[in-house]
Short mmCIF file of C-alpha atoms and ligand atoms in Angstrom, two decimals:
data_model
loop_
_atom_site.label_atom_id
_atom_site.label_comp_id
_atom_site.label_asym_id
_atom_site.label_seq_id
_atom_site.Cartn_x
_atom_site.Cartn_y
_atom_site.Cartn_z
CA UNK A 264 0.13 -0.20 -0.37
CA UNK A 265 1.01 4.02 -0.59
CA UNK A 266 -0.91 5.72 0.38
CA UNK A 267 -1.11 9.37 0.91
CA UNK A 268 -3.35 11.58 3.77
CA UNK A 269 -3.95 15.88 3.15
CA UNK A 270 -5.69 18.07 5.18
CA UNK A 271 -5.59 21.60 5.71
CA UNK A 272 -2.63 22.59 9.11
CA UNK A 273 -5.04 21.11 11.92
CA UNK A 274 -7.35 18.29 10.67
CA UNK A 275 -5.83 15.55 11.99
CA UNK A 276 -3.20 13.71 9.85
CA UNK A 277 -0.73 13.07 11.96
CA UNK A 278 -2.78 11.63 14.41
CA UNK A 279 -5.06 9.43 11.84
CA UNK A 280 -2.64 8.41 10.22
CA UNK A 281 -0.68 5.90 12.92
CA UNK A 282 -3.80 4.25 13.56
CA UNK A 283 -3.93 3.73 9.41
CA UNK A 284 -0.76 2.94 9.64
CA UNK A 285 -0.81 0.37 11.97
CA UNK A 286 -4.20 -1.20 10.32
CA UNK A 287 -2.41 -1.85 6.66
CA UNK A 288 1.02 -2.85 8.83
CA UNK A 289 3.29 0.31 6.76
CA UNK A 290 5.09 2.90 8.40
CA UNK A 291 3.08 6.46 8.71
CA UNK A 292 6.56 8.90 6.85
CA UNK A 293 5.65 12.29 8.89
CA UNK A 294 7.47 14.79 7.14
CA UNK A 295 7.08 17.07 10.15
CA UNK A 296 8.30 15.02 12.33
CA UNK A 297 11.78 14.59 10.53
CA UNK A 298 11.66 17.42 10.50
CA UNK A 299 11.24 17.73 14.51
CA UNK A 300 12.87 15.71 15.50
CA UNK A 301 15.96 17.17 13.92
CA UNK A 302 15.49 20.20 15.11
CA UNK A 303 15.89 19.21 18.88
CA UNK A 304 18.82 17.37 18.05
CA UNK A 305 21.09 20.56 16.28
CA UNK A 306 21.55 18.43 13.03
CA UNK A 307 22.27 20.59 10.07
CA UNK A 308 18.68 19.57 8.46
CA UNK A 309 17.74 20.74 11.56
CA UNK A 310 19.00 23.82 11.43
CA UNK A 311 18.10 24.28 7.66
CA UNK A 312 15.03 23.78 8.05
CA UNK A 313 14.67 25.47 11.20
CA UNK A 314 13.89 28.76 10.74
CA UNK A 315 11.26 27.94 7.68
CA UNK A 316 9.07 26.01 10.15
CA UNK A 317 9.58 28.98 12.59
CA UNK A 318 8.13 31.08 9.93
CA UNK A 319 5.45 28.51 8.70
CA UNK A 320 6.95 28.75 5.39
CA UNK A 321 7.64 25.48 3.57
CA UNK A 322 10.99 23.78 4.00
CA UNK A 323 13.00 23.95 0.37
CA UNK A 324 11.54 20.94 -2.05
CA UNK A 325 15.53 19.45 -2.76
CA UNK A 326 16.34 19.60 1.00
CA UNK A 327 12.38 17.85 1.77
CA UNK A 328 13.25 15.77 -2.05
CA UNK A 329 16.14 14.03 -0.77
CA UNK A 330 15.09 13.42 3.21
CA UNK A 331 11.70 11.54 1.55
CA UNK A 332 14.34 9.81 -0.39
CA UNK A 333 16.38 8.70 2.04
CA UNK A 334 13.48 7.49 4.37
CA UNK A 335 11.42 5.80 1.35
CA UNK A 336 14.34 3.63 0.57
CA UNK A 337 15.17 2.12 4.15
CA UNK A 338 13.71 -1.40 4.57
CA UNK A 339 11.14 -0.88 6.26
CA UNK A 340 8.85 1.19 3.70
CA UNK A 341 9.78 -1.76 1.04
CA UNK A 342 5.61 -3.25 1.15
CA UNK A 343 4.68 0.47 1.22
CA UNK A 344 4.37 3.30 3.44
CA UNK A 345 1.55 6.39 4.41
CA UNK A 346 3.44 9.83 3.66
CA UNK A 347 1.77 12.44 5.91
CA UNK A 348 2.33 15.99 5.24
CA UNK A 349 4.22 15.12 1.67
CA UNK A 350 3.89 16.15 -0.99
CA UNK A 351 2.89 20.17 -0.02
CA UNK A 352 4.14 21.06 -3.67
CA UNK A 353 3.68 20.53 -7.36
CA UNK A 354 7.51 19.64 -7.63
CA UNK A 355 7.23 17.17 -4.60
CA UNK A 356 4.27 14.95 -6.24
CA UNK A 357 6.58 15.23 -9.56
CA UNK A 358 9.78 13.92 -7.48
CA UNK A 359 6.85 11.19 -5.18
CA UNK A 360 6.64 9.92 -8.95
CA UNK A 361 9.33 9.48 -10.01
CA UNK A 362 10.66 7.50 -6.11
CA UNK A 363 6.95 5.46 -6.59
CA UNK A 364 7.54 4.43 -10.66
CA UNK A 365 11.32 3.45 -9.50
CA UNK A 366 9.63 0.77 -7.20
CA UNK A 367 7.81 0.07 -9.69
CA UNK A 368 4.80 0.77 -8.14
CA UNK A 369 2.51 3.36 -7.99
CA UNK A 370 -0.29 5.04 -5.78
CA UNK A 371 -2.64 3.12 -3.98
CA UNK A 372 -4.54 6.43 -2.58
CA UNK A 373 -4.52 9.85 -0.99
CA UNK A 374 -7.67 10.21 1.64
CA UNK A 375 -8.16 14.08 2.22
CA UNK A 376 -9.68 15.26 5.36
CA UNK A 377 -12.18 17.99 4.85
CA UNK A 378 -13.00 19.92 8.15
CA UNK A 379 -14.10 23.28 9.45
CA UNK A 380 -11.63 25.62 8.57
CA UNK A 381 -12.98 27.75 12.85
CA UNK A 382 -12.51 24.17 14.60
CA UNK A 383 -9.00 24.13 12.84
CA UNK A 384 -7.42 27.13 14.80
CA UNK A 385 -9.35 25.78 18.00
CA UNK A 386 -7.58 22.45 17.76
CA UNK A 387 -4.51 23.88 16.71
CA UNK A 388 -4.56 26.82 19.76
CA UNK A 389 -4.68 23.81 21.65
CA UNK A 390 -2.16 22.79 20.45
CA UNK A 391 0.16 25.04 20.95
CA UNK A 392 -0.26 24.68 24.23
CA UNK A 393 -0.20 20.88 24.75
CA UNK A 394 2.44 20.35 22.63
CA UNK A 395 4.63 24.06 23.18
CA UNK A 396 5.35 23.53 19.44
CA UNK A 397 6.76 26.44 18.36
CA UNK A 398 4.73 26.49 14.83
CA UNK A 399 1.93 27.15 16.47
CA UNK A 400 1.51 30.97 17.57
CA UNK A 401 -1.77 32.26 16.23
CA UNK A 402 0.20 33.97 13.10
CA UNK A 403 2.63 31.32 12.17
CA UNK A 404 -0.85 29.27 12.24
CA UNK A 405 -2.58 31.69 9.32
CA UNK A 406 1.01 32.17 7.67
CA UNK A 407 0.27 28.17 7.31
CA UNK A 408 -2.99 28.09 5.99
CA UNK A 409 -2.59 30.65 3.71
CA UNK A 410 0.89 28.00 1.96
CA UNK A 411 -1.48 25.30 2.93
CA UNK A 412 -4.81 27.12 0.60
CA UNK A 413 -1.87 28.42 -2.17
CA UNK A 414 0.55 25.81 -2.45
CA UNK A 415 -0.61 22.36 -1.16
CA UNK A 416 -4.75 22.37 -1.68
CA UNK A 417 -4.06 22.43 -5.50
CA UNK A 418 -2.15 18.76 -5.69
CA UNK A 419 -6.33 17.76 -4.71
CA UNK A 420 -7.20 18.62 -7.80
CA UNK A 421 -3.82 16.56 -9.73
CA UNK A 422 -4.76 13.10 -7.41
CA UNK A 423 -8.57 13.59 -8.28
CA UNK A 424 -7.81 13.24 -11.93
CA UNK A 425 -5.72 10.58 -12.00
CA UNK A 426 -9.10 9.26 -9.81
CA UNK A 427 -7.23 8.40 -6.67
CA UNK A 428 -8.71 10.79 -3.59
CA UNK A 429 -10.98 10.04 -1.39
CA UNK A 430 -12.00 12.48 0.69
CA UNK A 431 -13.40 12.21 4.11
CA UNK A 432 -15.19 14.33 6.76
CA UNK A 433 -12.28 14.59 9.20
CA UNK A 434 -15.17 16.09 11.93
CA UNK A 435 -16.40 14.56 14.50
CA UNK A 436 -14.39 12.16 17.09
CA UNK A 437 -10.83 10.80 16.46
CA UNK A 438 -12.45 7.21 16.46
CA UNK A 439 -15.49 7.89 13.91
CA UNK A 440 -12.80 9.20 11.65
CA UNK A 441 -10.84 6.67 11.78
CA UNK A 442 -13.94 4.91 10.97
CA UNK A 443 -14.65 6.87 8.10
CA UNK A 444 -11.14 6.00 6.58
CA UNK A 445 -10.57 2.87 6.81
CA UNK A 446 -14.23 2.41 5.05
CA UNK A 447 -13.50 5.02 1.51
CA UNK A 448 -9.95 2.31 2.13
CA UNK A 449 -11.62 -0.37 2.80
CA UNK A 450 -12.70 -1.77 -1.70
CA UNK A 451 -8.97 -0.85 -2.33
CA UNK A 452 -7.22 -3.44 -4.43
CA UNK A 453 -3.80 -3.90 -2.17
CA UNK A 454 -0.36 -3.40 -4.33
P1 AMP B 169 3.42 19.37 9.53
O1 AMP B 169 4.07 18.40 11.01
O2 AMP B 169 3.54 18.60 9.30
O3 AMP B 169 2.42 20.34 9.66
O4 AMP B 169 5.25 20.18 9.36
C1 AMP B 169 5.79 20.91 9.79
C2 AMP B 169 6.67 22.16 9.08
O5 AMP B 169 7.48 21.12 8.76
C3 AMP B 169 6.03 22.62 7.92
O6 AMP B 169 5.20 24.09 8.33
C4 AMP B 169 6.71 23.35 7.01
O7 AMP B 169 7.89 23.63 7.60
C5 AMP B 169 7.46 21.81 7.63
N1 AMP B 169 6.90 20.43 6.31
C6 AMP B 169 6.49 19.82 6.84
N2 AMP B 169 6.52 18.47 5.66
C7 AMP B 169 6.71 19.73 4.42
C8 AMP B 169 6.33 19.52 3.11
N3 AMP B 169 6.01 18.38 2.57
N4 AMP B 169 7.48 20.27 1.98
C9 AMP B 169 8.15 21.77 2.97
N5 AMP B 169 7.96 21.92 4.36
C10 AMP B 169 7.58 20.79 4.91
#
């Protein structure tokens, strides 16, 4: 299974990604988590990524693409993977196409979580308190949403044209959303 989960910041992608990955026995690969791990370890990648993350901007494609390529090459991703937070730009879509084609496989599905804008801001402000993320201040939240709308939302149409989009209502209880996702993905042929 080669899956992508998409949706605006705060839609609950990370939470759902873990359940989906467990269900299908594949790793959930979150570019945001990998960047944050690098930031906290003070690696050169972390130092480079941090200034973009703190401003709510995207880390440059070359940096992000290389990081994902290396992660996908790891043995645990051989049977498949779920990408959370990647691709986020058209250039990343093309890069991912190349990576997957190289392995002789294909993308199976793209899950899009749809949520209410006001709900998102509330969730992110709440998360800021619980997790203390530096990129969860109100200004940065707003900027991240703008960047999502400008650069990432258009990718939905790209994948829709390929017949891969499964839109799932992301509102409500976490477990309800998980069940909706499983229902949407249940009929997929395994690849
Ligand atoms: P996330 O946890 O997915 O919201 O990601 C947190 C931050 O990491 C984003 O606001 C970006 O600065 C950076 N980031 C994560 N994924 C990507 C990506 N695919 N392309 C560029 N920047 C990314």
